[in-house]
Amino acid sequence: MWYHFLCLLQTTFLQMSRLVFKSNPPYLLLLLQTFSCMNQLKQIHAHTLITGLARFTYITSKLLAFSALSEHGDLRHAETLFNRIPAPNVFDFNSMIMGFLKNSHSEKGLSVFTKMRRIGADPNARTFTSLVKACVGVSLLDQIYGQIMKFGHGCDVYVTSSVISVYCKLRAVEFARRVFDESLDRNVVCWTSRVFGYCGNGLVDDARDFFDKMPERNDVSYSAMVSGYVQNACFNKAIDLFRDFKRRRANEGKWIQMYLDDHGFEYGLELGTAGIDFYAKCGFIKDTKEIFDKMPRKDVTTWSAMIMGYAINGENDTGLELFAEMEKKGPKPNAVTFVGVLTACHHKTLVNEAWRVLGRMSKIYSIAPEIEHYRCMVDLLARAGRVNEAEILIRSMSMEPDGAIWGSLLNGCLIHGHFELAGKVGKLLIQLEPQHSGRYVLLANMYAKMENWEDVLRLRKMMKDREVVSISAWSFIEIDGVVHKFLANDKSHSHSRSIYQTLSQLSKELESFSNANDSLLL
């Protein structure tokens, strides 16, 4: 209803009188919230000039921000509008700086800042967080940092963090350290920026030493250090740190649970469900079940969280049993519940059960399948080799299928040898996700197996023309606490010779086993 009202205002805008606009600028602001293209915006701009409303700075700032920053904007129009503003304010300058940087015109962004200083307008923290990203050299960043200190923004943690990050990207680690040492407010954001910076420059040991000294760590801090280890091929250390993170989080959760139990707190809906979700994601399914059993009352969110908890921790049968119990004596399932149930079916490759669940969801509970349900179902069918069923399901979807759904079908086709369908799906995926290197690689590998070298070369040329970067995927296997990493056809491992000999022997045994079964069938 509200949307239709706004549309009506938008439609009747050009018919409204000049006097109404002069006395009611709020109507114009209301309309500015609904416009989504430059043609409409230009009409508004013309009327602000005719009616004199252009003198209101908040209206011109709104017009400028849309033109400069919106994905449907027009940077040239924004530049023209900006140059016609007699006295731009700091918000106008920020819009232009960010607009130029967003469109990779860093020099123009810097020239706007120069104009800003020339007319005496004072920059704010937002100005500098944007501006430092335009610095392509250390000397330029030094100058900007000098301006930051001059205007008293050196105490702003987000400005400081941005400066540290850019210094590190420019490989000026000592300068980044200097900025950090001069910072008066070193919160977790500032510390984490330095961890990112050290890792990005290959100084993993320094990053870890700094990480260990952090007075406070959050999820982003751990992610920075773990990803730093991975980027620098320290996979064992990455896994050890991730385990430490999970253990610490689990210990915090258990401490809270002990406090609640000792003080006789009741596990209400919000508290209990949060605990279930927390323990399930940490992999402590027994603690999850303990909280579930302690809850005096459980709603659909609680049951759904418990079912999903079982599914993501491999307790698929228990999850399906809990769903059956929920149908008998629990609340009515919702769409989220069925995502958990289908996930459990997916892990067990229970195709017929999944079809039954999907049917009950629609017919019994009147719940229309959403994209998450289709993803589970298509991936399950594809992995089970029932690719024709998967394709029919995709074609019948009420919404547009995404790349993940088509990707599941492609993988299933390749695994089970449905190469004709794989070719069609692969071409569609490349149109849908032209920068996804994995789609090209899968399709090229299929053509190579079929000795269709013409199509292999065509795909490689397409990747080159589109500047698609191919990222090699690693596989990790943990044995006795040691993580071993492999690429496809990788022979860099110290025991690669014996590994390939064992693999060859396994292949021969599987082949002979398959032949024996075929002879029994005859």
Protein backbone atom coordinates (compact mmCIF):
# COMPACT_ATOMS: atom_id res chain seq x y z
CA MET A 1 0.00 0.00 0.00
CA TRP A 2 2.80 2.40 0.98
CA TYR A 3 4.74 1.55 -2.18
CA HIS A 4 1.70 2.31 -4.38
CA PHE A 5 1.29 5.63 -2.60
CA LEU A 6 4.89 6.56 -3.40
CA CYS A 7 4.45 5.50 -7.02
CA LEU A 8 1.34 7.67 -7.25
CA LEU A 9 3.31 10.64 -5.94
CA GLN A 10 6.02 9.91 -8.47
CA THR A 11 3.55 9.68 -11.37
CA THR A 12 1.76 12.91 -10.49
CA PHE A 13 4.94 14.83 -9.78
CA LEU A 14 5.09 16.73 -13.08
CA GLN A 15 1.48 17.82 -12.67
CA MET A 16 1.99 19.44 -9.27
CA SER A 17 2.06 23.21 -9.16
CA ARG A 18 5.09 25.38 -8.62
CA LEU A 19 3.61 26.91 -5.45
CA VAL A 20 3.00 23.52 -3.85
CA PHE A 21 6.66 22.63 -4.30
CA LYS A 22 7.86 25.92 -2.97
CA SER A 23 5.94 25.46 0.23
CA ASN A 24 6.40 21.68 0.53
CA PRO A 25 9.99 20.58 -0.08
CA PRO A 26 9.42 17.42 2.05
CA TYR A 27 7.28 16.05 -0.82
CA LEU A 28 10.33 16.25 -3.03
CA LEU A 29 12.47 14.38 -0.50
CA LEU A 30 9.81 11.68 -0.34
CA LEU A 31 9.94 11.30 -4.11
CA LEU A 32 13.73 11.18 -4.08
CA GLN A 33 13.55 7.98 -2.05
CA THR A 34 11.66 6.18 -4.85
CA PHE A 35 13.53 7.16 -8.01
CA SER A 36 15.70 4.44 -9.51
CA CYS A 37 17.01 5.85 -12.80
CA MET A 38 18.67 8.98 -14.12
CA ASN A 39 15.79 10.03 -16.39
CA GLN A 40 13.50 10.42 -13.39
CA LEU A 41 16.24 12.14 -11.43
CA LYS A 42 16.89 14.67 -14.18
CA GLN A 43 13.21 15.62 -14.20
CA ILE A 44 13.40 16.25 -10.47
CA HIS A 45 16.60 18.25 -10.93
CA ALA A 46 14.96 20.43 -13.60
CA HIS A 47 12.04 21.21 -11.30
CA THR A 48 14.32 22.09 -8.40
CA LEU A 49 15.94 24.69 -10.65
CA ILE A 50 12.58 26.04 -11.88
CA THR A 51 10.96 26.18 -8.44
CA GLY A 52 14.01 27.44 -6.58
CA LEU A 53 14.30 24.32 -4.44
CA ALA A 54 17.88 23.87 -5.62
CA ARG A 55 18.87 26.31 -2.89
CA PHE A 56 18.19 23.59 -0.30
CA THR A 57 21.57 21.90 0.16
CA TYR A 58 20.11 18.61 1.40
CA ILE A 59 18.16 18.25 -1.87
CA THR A 60 21.15 18.90 -4.12
CA SER A 61 23.28 16.61 -1.94
CA LYS A 62 20.73 13.84 -2.40
CA LEU A 63 20.70 14.32 -6.18
CA LEU A 64 24.49 14.34 -6.28
CA ALA A 65 24.88 11.24 -4.10
CA PHE A 66 22.52 9.23 -6.31
CA SER A 67 24.26 10.33 -9.50
CA ALA A 68 27.75 9.62 -8.16
CA LEU A 69 27.25 6.46 -6.10
CA SER A 70 24.18 4.57 -7.31
CA GLU A 71 24.68 1.63 -9.67
CA HIS A 72 22.02 3.32 -11.84
CA GLY A 73 23.70 6.71 -11.56
CA ASP A 74 25.72 8.77 -14.02
CA LEU A 75 29.12 10.01 -12.89
CA ARG A 76 29.34 12.58 -15.70
CA HIS A 77 26.04 14.11 -14.64
CA ALA A 78 27.25 14.07 -11.05
CA GLU A 79 30.40 15.95 -12.08
CA THR A 80 28.35 18.55 -13.95
CA LEU A 81 26.00 18.97 -11.01
CA PHE A 82 28.90 19.21 -8.55
CA ASN A 83 30.65 21.92 -10.58
CA ARG A 84 27.45 24.01 -10.56
CA ILE A 85 27.04 23.95 -6.78
CA PRO A 86 28.21 27.39 -5.53
CA ALA A 87 29.44 26.16 -2.14
CA PRO A 88 29.66 22.36 -1.92
CA ASN A 89 29.54 20.91 1.59
CA VAL A 90 31.62 18.03 2.94
CA PHE A 91 28.94 15.48 1.97
CA ASP A 92 29.07 16.68 -1.64
CA PHE A 93 32.85 16.38 -1.71
CA ASN A 94 32.67 12.90 -0.18
CA SER A 95 30.11 11.76 -2.76
CA MET A 96 32.36 12.86 -5.61
CA ILE A 97 35.52 11.37 -4.10
CA MET A 98 33.81 8.02 -3.50
CA GLY A 99 32.15 8.13 -6.93
CA PHE A 100 35.47 8.64 -8.71
CA LEU A 101 37.19 5.94 -6.66
CA LYS A 102 34.34 3.51 -7.27
CA ASN A 103 34.85 4.02 -11.01
CA SER A 104 38.66 3.68 -10.79
CA HIS A 105 39.34 7.40 -11.32
CA SER A 106 41.65 7.85 -8.32
CA GLU A 107 43.39 10.92 -9.76
CA LYS A 108 40.08 12.74 -10.14
CA GLY A 109 39.17 11.76 -6.59
CA LEU A 110 42.39 13.33 -5.35
CA SER A 111 41.74 16.47 -7.42
CA VAL A 112 38.35 16.85 -5.71
CA PHE A 113 40.15 16.76 -2.37
CA THR A 114 42.56 19.44 -3.64
CA LYS A 115 39.58 21.63 -4.57
CA MET A 116 38.08 20.94 -1.16
CA ARG A 117 41.17 22.29 0.56
CA ARG A 118 41.43 25.23 -1.84
CA ILE A 119 37.97 26.58 -0.95
CA GLY A 120 38.51 25.95 2.75
CA ALA A 121 36.05 23.08 3.34
CA ASP A 122 37.11 20.83 6.22
CA PRO A 123 37.25 17.08 5.46
CA ASN A 124 35.74 14.58 7.90
CA ALA A 125 36.64 10.99 8.79
CA ARG A 126 34.60 9.63 5.87
CA THR A 127 36.64 11.77 3.49
CA PHE A 128 39.89 10.24 4.65
CA THR A 129 38.73 6.60 4.81
CA SER A 130 37.82 6.97 1.13
CA LEU A 131 40.83 9.03 0.16
CA VAL A 132 43.55 6.70 1.47
CA LYS A 133 42.31 4.00 -0.92
CA ALA A 134 43.28 6.25 -3.83
CA CYS A 135 46.92 6.31 -2.76
CA VAL A 136 49.08 4.30 -5.14
CA GLY A 137 52.41 5.27 -3.58
CA VAL A 138 53.92 5.69 -0.13
CA SER A 139 54.79 9.36 -0.60
CA LEU A 140 51.20 10.23 -1.49
CA LEU A 141 49.87 8.29 1.50
CA ASP A 142 52.37 10.12 3.71
CA GLN A 143 50.86 13.43 2.58
CA ILE A 144 47.31 12.23 3.20
CA TYR A 145 48.31 10.92 6.62
CA GLY A 146 49.74 14.35 7.39
CA GLN A 147 46.36 15.89 6.53
CA ILE A 148 44.63 13.30 8.72
CA MET A 149 46.75 14.34 11.71
CA LYS A 150 46.31 18.03 10.90
CA PHE A 151 42.51 17.79 11.05
CA GLY A 152 42.52 15.66 14.19
CA HIS A 153 41.29 12.39 12.70
CA GLY A 154 44.29 10.37 13.84
CA CYS A 155 42.23 9.21 16.81
CA ASP A 156 39.50 7.76 14.56
CA VAL A 157 40.06 4.02 14.61
CA TYR A 158 38.53 3.41 11.17
CA VAL A 159 40.68 6.08 9.55
CA THR A 160 43.78 4.67 11.26
CA SER A 161 42.91 1.11 10.24
CA SER A 162 42.48 2.20 6.62
CA VAL A 163 45.89 3.89 6.65
CA ILE A 164 47.55 0.81 8.16
CA SER A 165 45.91 -1.46 5.57
CA VAL A 166 47.04 0.68 2.62
CA TYR A 167 50.60 1.04 3.94
CA CYS A 168 50.76 -2.75 4.19
CA LYS A 169 49.39 -3.17 0.65
CA LEU A 170 52.16 -0.85 -0.50
CA ARG A 171 54.60 -3.11 1.40
CA ALA A 172 55.56 -0.27 3.73
CA VAL A 173 55.26 -2.35 6.90
CA GLU A 174 57.45 -0.03 8.98
CA PHE A 175 55.20 2.92 8.15
CA ALA A 176 52.17 0.85 9.14
CA ARG A 177 53.86 0.05 12.46
CA ARG A 178 54.53 3.76 13.01
CA VAL A 179 50.87 4.67 12.44
CA PHE A 180 49.78 1.91 14.81
CA ASP A 181 52.20 3.09 17.51
CA GLU A 182 50.97 6.69 17.15
CA SER A 183 47.31 5.66 17.39
CA LEU A 184 45.62 6.57 20.66
CA ASP A 185 42.62 4.27 20.24
CA ARG A 186 43.83 0.79 19.31
CA ASN A 187 40.73 -1.34 19.27
CA VAL A 188 40.33 -4.78 17.71
CA VAL A 189 39.80 -3.27 14.22
CA CYS A 190 43.17 -1.53 14.34
CA TRP A 191 45.01 -4.62 15.61
CA THR A 192 43.37 -6.84 13.00
CA SER A 193 44.40 -4.49 10.17
CA ARG A 194 48.00 -5.00 11.18
CA VAL A 195 47.59 -8.80 11.29
CA PHE A 196 46.16 -8.68 7.74
CA GLY A 197 49.05 -6.48 6.67
CA TYR A 198 51.79 -8.71 8.03
CA CYS A 199 50.21 -11.81 6.48
CA GLY A 200 49.85 -10.07 3.13
CA ASN A 201 53.58 -9.33 3.15
CA GLY A 202 54.56 -12.90 4.01
CA LEU A 203 55.51 -12.03 7.61
CA VAL A 204 53.44 -14.83 9.10
CA ASP A 205 55.52 -15.30 12.24
CA ASP A 206 55.38 -11.57 12.99
CA ALA A 207 51.64 -11.64 12.39
CA ARG A 208 51.19 -14.54 14.82
CA ASP A 209 53.36 -12.85 17.44
CA PHE A 210 51.25 -9.71 17.07
CA PHE A 211 48.03 -11.78 17.08
CA ASP A 212 49.03 -13.41 20.39
CA LYS A 213 49.59 -9.96 21.93
CA MET A 214 46.11 -8.71 21.01
CA PRO A 215 44.19 -7.70 24.15
CA GLU A 216 40.95 -8.70 22.44
CA ARG A 217 40.23 -10.99 19.49
CA ASN A 218 37.02 -11.45 17.54
CA ASP A 219 35.93 -13.66 14.64
CA VAL A 220 37.54 -11.32 12.10
CA SER A 221 40.88 -11.46 13.95
CA TYR A 222 40.92 -15.25 13.86
CA SER A 223 39.83 -15.24 10.21
CA ALA A 224 42.69 -12.87 9.35
CA MET A 225 45.27 -15.11 10.98
CA VAL A 226 43.84 -18.38 9.62
CA SER A 227 43.62 -17.00 6.07
CA GLY A 228 47.15 -15.62 6.46
CA TYR A 229 48.42 -19.10 7.27
CA VAL A 230 46.57 -20.54 4.28
CA GLN A 231 47.90 -17.86 1.90
CA ASN A 232 51.42 -18.65 3.04
CA ALA A 233 50.97 -22.44 2.78
CA CYS A 234 51.10 -23.02 6.58
CA PHE A 235 48.12 -25.39 6.48
CA ASN A 236 48.80 -27.29 9.71
CA LYS A 237 49.07 -24.04 11.65
CA ALA A 238 45.85 -22.79 10.04
CA ILE A 239 43.95 -25.89 11.14
CA ASP A 240 45.46 -25.79 14.65
CA LEU A 241 44.42 -22.16 15.07
CA PHE A 242 40.93 -22.85 13.76
CA ARG A 243 40.57 -25.71 16.25
CA ASP A 244 41.78 -23.40 19.01
CA PHE A 245 39.17 -20.85 17.94
CA LYS A 246 36.38 -23.45 18.05
CA ARG A 247 37.56 -24.73 21.42
CA ARG A 248 37.67 -21.22 22.90
CA ARG A 249 34.21 -20.43 21.58
CA ALA A 250 32.88 -23.73 22.92
CA ASN A 251 34.47 -23.08 26.32
CA GLU A 252 32.84 -19.66 26.45
CA GLY A 253 29.51 -21.27 25.66
CA LYS A 254 29.98 -23.94 28.32
CA TRP A 255 30.94 -21.31 30.89
CA ILE A 256 27.71 -19.44 30.15
CA GLN A 257 25.74 -22.68 30.35
CA MET A 258 27.31 -23.56 33.73
CA TYR A 259 26.45 -20.09 35.04
CA LEU A 260 22.85 -20.45 33.90
CA ASP A 261 22.53 -23.92 35.43
CA ASP A 262 24.16 -22.88 38.73
CA HIS A 263 21.85 -19.89 39.11
CA GLY A 264 18.71 -21.74 38.12
CA PHE A 265 17.98 -19.84 34.92
CA GLU A 266 15.33 -21.33 32.68
CA TYR A 267 16.17 -22.02 29.06
CA GLY A 268 13.59 -19.83 27.35
CA LEU A 269 12.93 -19.89 23.64
CA GLU A 270 15.52 -17.33 22.57
CA LEU A 271 18.25 -18.41 24.99
CA GLY A 272 17.75 -22.13 24.43
CA THR A 273 17.58 -21.88 20.64
CA ALA A 274 20.72 -19.72 20.57
CA GLY A 275 22.52 -22.35 22.66
CA ILE A 276 21.40 -25.14 20.31
CA ASP A 277 22.60 -23.24 17.27
CA PHE A 278 25.91 -22.39 18.95
CA TYR A 279 26.81 -25.90 20.08
CA ALA A 280 25.69 -27.44 16.77
CA LYS A 281 28.00 -25.14 14.80
CA CYS A 282 30.86 -25.98 17.17
CA GLY A 283 30.23 -29.70 16.60
CA PHE A 284 29.14 -30.51 20.17
CA ILE A 285 25.94 -32.36 19.40
CA LYS A 286 25.58 -33.90 22.90
CA ASP A 287 25.54 -30.44 24.48
CA THR A 288 23.04 -29.38 21.82
CA LYS A 289 20.69 -32.22 22.76
CA GLU A 290 21.14 -31.47 26.46
CA ILE A 291 19.89 -27.91 26.04
CA PHE A 292 17.05 -29.07 23.78
CA ASP A 293 15.87 -31.53 26.45
CA LYS A 294 16.09 -28.89 29.21
CA MET A 295 13.85 -26.42 27.41
CA PRO A 296 10.35 -26.42 28.95
CA ARG A 297 8.83 -25.03 25.77
CA LYS A 298 10.01 -25.37 22.20
CA ASP A 299 8.76 -23.51 19.14
CA VAL A 300 9.29 -24.24 15.45
CA THR A 301 12.62 -22.37 15.45
CA THR A 302 13.92 -24.58 18.26
CA TRP A 303 12.93 -27.82 16.54
CA SER A 304 14.34 -26.60 13.22
CA ALA A 305 17.67 -25.65 14.82
CA MET A 306 17.93 -29.09 16.43
CA ILE A 307 17.14 -30.94 13.19
CA MET A 308 19.70 -28.87 11.27
CA GLY A 309 22.21 -29.43 14.08
CA TYR A 310 21.89 -33.19 13.66
CA ALA A 311 22.16 -32.87 9.86
CA ILE A 312 25.33 -30.74 9.78
CA ASN A 313 27.01 -33.04 12.30
CA GLY A 314 26.30 -36.25 10.40
CA GLU A 315 23.52 -37.48 12.72
CA ASN A 316 21.14 -37.69 9.77
CA ASP A 317 18.99 -40.61 10.96
CA THR A 318 18.49 -38.93 14.34
CA GLY A 319 17.52 -35.71 12.57
CA LEU A 320 14.90 -37.50 10.48
CA GLU A 321 13.57 -39.27 13.58
CA LEU A 322 13.27 -35.92 15.35
CA PHE A 323 11.34 -34.52 12.38
CA ALA A 324 8.92 -37.47 12.58
CA GLU A 325 8.49 -36.73 16.29
CA MET A 326 7.93 -33.05 15.50
CA GLU A 327 5.15 -33.94 13.06
CA LYS A 328 3.43 -36.01 15.75
CA LYS A 329 3.66 -33.78 18.81
CA GLY A 330 5.62 -30.65 17.92
CA PRO A 331 4.71 -27.35 16.26
CA LYS A 332 3.86 -27.08 12.59
CA PRO A 333 7.09 -27.18 10.48
CA ASN A 334 8.08 -24.15 8.44
CA ALA A 335 10.33 -23.60 5.41
CA VAL A 336 13.50 -23.58 7.55
CA THR A 337 12.56 -26.93 9.09
CA PHE A 338 12.39 -28.54 5.68
CA VAL A 339 15.84 -27.20 4.74
CA GLY A 340 17.21 -29.18 7.68
CA VAL A 341 15.23 -32.31 6.75
CA LEU A 342 16.34 -32.16 3.11
CA THR A 343 19.93 -31.63 4.26
CA ALA A 344 19.71 -34.85 6.28
CA CYS A 345 18.26 -36.68 3.26
CA HIS A 346 21.04 -35.24 1.10
CA HIS A 347 23.79 -36.54 3.37
CA LYS A 348 22.23 -40.03 3.38
CA THR A 349 21.41 -39.95 -0.37
CA LEU A 350 17.79 -40.74 0.46
CA VAL A 351 16.27 -39.67 -2.85
CA ASN A 352 12.81 -41.19 -2.44
CA GLU A 353 12.54 -39.88 1.12
CA ALA A 354 13.54 -36.41 -0.08
CA TRP A 355 10.83 -36.48 -2.78
CA ARG A 356 8.32 -37.52 -0.12
CA VAL A 357 9.41 -34.69 2.17
CA LEU A 358 9.23 -32.14 -0.65
CA GLY A 359 5.74 -33.37 -1.54
CA ARG A 360 4.51 -33.17 2.06
CA MET A 361 5.94 -29.68 2.38
CA SER A 362 3.81 -28.45 -0.53
CA LYS A 363 0.66 -30.54 -0.15
CA ILE A 364 0.29 -31.01 3.61
CA TYR A 365 1.82 -27.79 4.92
CA SER A 366 1.19 -25.49 1.92
CA ILE A 367 4.81 -24.29 1.92
CA ALA A 368 6.12 -23.29 -1.51
CA PRO A 369 9.69 -24.49 -2.12
CA GLU A 370 12.35 -21.78 -1.88
CA ILE A 371 15.78 -21.62 -3.50
CA GLU A 372 17.43 -23.45 -0.55
CA HIS A 373 15.05 -26.42 -0.92
CA TYR A 374 15.75 -26.64 -4.64
CA ARG A 375 19.51 -26.50 -4.03
CA CYS A 376 19.34 -29.46 -1.63
CA MET A 377 17.07 -31.47 -3.90
CA VAL A 378 18.93 -30.84 -7.16
CA ASP A 379 22.30 -31.63 -5.59
CA LEU A 380 20.91 -34.83 -4.07
CA LEU A 381 19.43 -36.00 -7.39
CA ALA A 382 22.60 -35.10 -9.30
CA ARG A 383 24.87 -36.94 -6.88
CA ALA A 384 22.60 -39.97 -7.05
CA GLY A 385 22.90 -40.00 -10.85
CA ARG A 386 19.29 -39.02 -11.47
CA VAL A 387 20.26 -36.04 -13.59
CA ASN A 388 17.17 -36.11 -15.80
CA GLU A 389 14.96 -35.76 -12.73
CA ALA A 390 17.18 -32.92 -11.53
CA GLU A 391 16.85 -31.10 -14.86
CA ILE A 392 13.06 -31.50 -14.88
CA LEU A 393 12.93 -30.12 -11.34
CA ILE A 394 15.06 -27.13 -12.32
CA ARG A 395 12.86 -26.39 -15.35
CA SER A 396 9.77 -26.47 -13.11
CA MET A 397 11.12 -23.99 -10.55
CA SER A 398 8.95 -20.97 -9.85
CA MET A 399 12.05 -18.74 -9.56
CA GLU A 400 15.17 -18.33 -11.67
CA PRO A 401 17.75 -21.04 -10.80
CA ASP A 402 21.13 -19.71 -9.68
CA GLY A 403 24.65 -20.81 -10.50
CA ALA A 404 24.85 -23.16 -7.51
CA ILE A 405 21.86 -25.17 -8.76
CA TRP A 406 23.12 -25.46 -12.34
CA GLY A 407 26.59 -26.22 -10.96
CA SER A 408 25.22 -29.17 -8.97
CA LEU A 409 23.61 -30.56 -12.11
CA LEU A 410 26.85 -30.11 -14.07
CA ASN A 411 28.86 -31.99 -11.44
CA GLY A 412 26.32 -34.81 -11.41
CA CYS A 413 26.42 -35.09 -15.20
CA LEU A 414 30.21 -35.30 -15.20
CA ILE A 415 30.36 -37.84 -12.37
CA HIS A 416 27.81 -40.16 -13.99
CA GLY A 417 28.88 -39.71 -17.63
CA HIS A 418 25.97 -37.69 -19.00
CA PHE A 419 28.27 -35.65 -21.23
CA GLU A 420 25.69 -34.36 -23.71
CA LEU A 421 23.62 -32.77 -20.96
CA ALA A 422 26.83 -31.60 -19.24
CA GLY A 423 27.79 -29.68 -22.39
CA LYS A 424 24.45 -27.86 -22.48
CA VAL A 425 24.50 -27.06 -18.77
CA GLY A 426 28.15 -25.97 -18.90
CA LYS A 427 27.49 -23.47 -21.70
CA LEU A 428 24.52 -22.08 -19.79
CA LEU A 429 26.64 -21.73 -16.64
CA ILE A 430 29.37 -19.86 -18.49
CA GLN A 431 26.76 -17.38 -19.73
CA LEU A 432 25.38 -17.07 -16.20
CA GLU A 433 28.76 -16.75 -14.44
CA PRO A 434 31.30 -15.60 -17.06
CA GLN A 435 34.06 -14.93 -14.46
CA HIS A 436 33.77 -18.29 -12.63
CA SER A 437 36.92 -20.15 -13.71
CA GLY A 438 35.72 -23.49 -12.33
CA ARG A 439 32.93 -23.70 -14.91
CA TYR A 440 35.38 -23.41 -17.81
CA VAL A 441 37.81 -25.89 -16.27
CA LEU A 442 35.16 -28.58 -15.66
CA LEU A 443 33.85 -28.27 -19.19
CA ALA A 444 37.35 -28.23 -20.72
CA ASN A 445 38.32 -31.36 -18.76
CA MET A 446 35.22 -33.12 -20.07
CA TYR A 447 36.04 -32.20 -23.66
CA ALA A 448 39.63 -33.36 -23.12
CA LYS A 449 38.42 -36.79 -21.95
CA MET A 450 36.30 -36.98 -25.09
CA GLU A 451 39.38 -35.88 -27.12
CA ASN A 452 37.40 -32.92 -28.40
CA TRP A 453 40.45 -30.65 -28.56
CA GLU A 454 38.74 -28.00 -30.66
CA ASP A 455 36.31 -27.18 -27.85
CA VAL A 456 39.12 -27.32 -25.27
CA LEU A 457 41.05 -24.66 -27.20
CA ARG A 458 37.87 -22.63 -27.70
CA LEU A 459 37.24 -22.56 -23.93
CA ARG A 460 40.83 -21.63 -23.16
CA LYS A 461 40.67 -18.77 -25.66
CA MET A 462 37.37 -17.63 -24.15
CA MET A 463 38.97 -17.56 -20.69
CA LYS A 464 41.90 -15.55 -22.02
CA ASP A 465 39.70 -13.07 -23.88
CA ARG A 466 37.51 -12.55 -20.82
CA GLU A 467 40.54 -12.36 -18.49
CA VAL A 468 39.18 -15.17 -16.32
CA VAL A 469 41.71 -16.16 -13.66
CA SER A 470 41.96 -19.89 -12.98
CA ILE A 471 42.49 -20.67 -9.29
CA SER A 472 43.86 -24.11 -8.46
CA ALA A 473 41.85 -26.02 -5.87
CA TRP A 474 43.68 -27.84 -3.09
CA SER A 475 42.55 -31.02 -1.37
CA PHE A 476 43.50 -31.66 2.25
CA ILE A 477 43.79 -35.01 4.03
CA GLU A 478 44.57 -35.27 7.74
CA ILE A 479 46.48 -38.35 8.96
CA ASP A 480 47.60 -38.62 12.59
CA GLY A 481 47.25 -34.89 13.12
CA VAL A 482 49.30 -33.97 10.05
CA VAL A 483 47.59 -32.27 7.10
CA HIS A 484 48.69 -33.29 3.59
CA LYS A 485 47.77 -31.07 0.63
CA PHE A 486 47.33 -32.08 -3.01
CA LEU A 487 46.53 -30.53 -6.37
CA ALA A 488 45.14 -32.48 -9.30
CA ASN A 489 47.97 -34.65 -10.73
CA ASP A 490 50.25 -33.22 -8.04
CA LYS A 491 53.59 -34.98 -7.53
CA SER A 492 55.21 -32.56 -5.10
CA HIS A 493 54.48 -34.70 -2.01
CA SER A 494 57.52 -36.46 -0.55
CA HIS A 495 55.73 -39.84 -0.80
CA SER A 496 54.08 -39.21 -4.17
CA ARG A 497 55.60 -42.30 -5.77
CA SER A 498 54.16 -44.73 -3.21
CA ILE A 499 50.87 -42.78 -3.17
CA TYR A 500 50.40 -43.19 -6.92
CA GLN A 501 51.42 -46.86 -6.74
CA THR A 502 48.77 -47.48 -4.08
CA LEU A 503 46.21 -45.54 -6.09
CA SER A 504 47.01 -47.58 -9.20
CA GLN A 505 46.68 -50.83 -7.24
CA LEU A 506 43.32 -49.71 -5.83
CA SER A 507 42.09 -48.84 -9.33
CA LYS A 508 43.06 -52.31 -10.59
CA GLU A 509 41.31 -54.03 -7.68
CA LEU A 510 38.17 -51.94 -8.21
CA GLU A 511 38.21 -52.77 -11.91
CA SER A 512 38.59 -56.51 -11.26
CA PHE A 513 35.83 -56.33 -8.63
CA SER A 514 33.56 -54.60 -11.15
CA ASN A 515 34.34 -57.23 -13.83
CA ALA A 516 33.59 -60.02 -11.35
CA ASN A 517 30.21 -58.51 -10.56
CA ASP A 518 29.43 -58.17 -14.27
CA SER A 519 30.20 -61.88 -14.83
CA LEU A 520 27.93 -62.83 -11.94
CA LEU A 521 25.10 -60.85 -13.53
CA LEU A 522 25.64 -62.76 -16.79
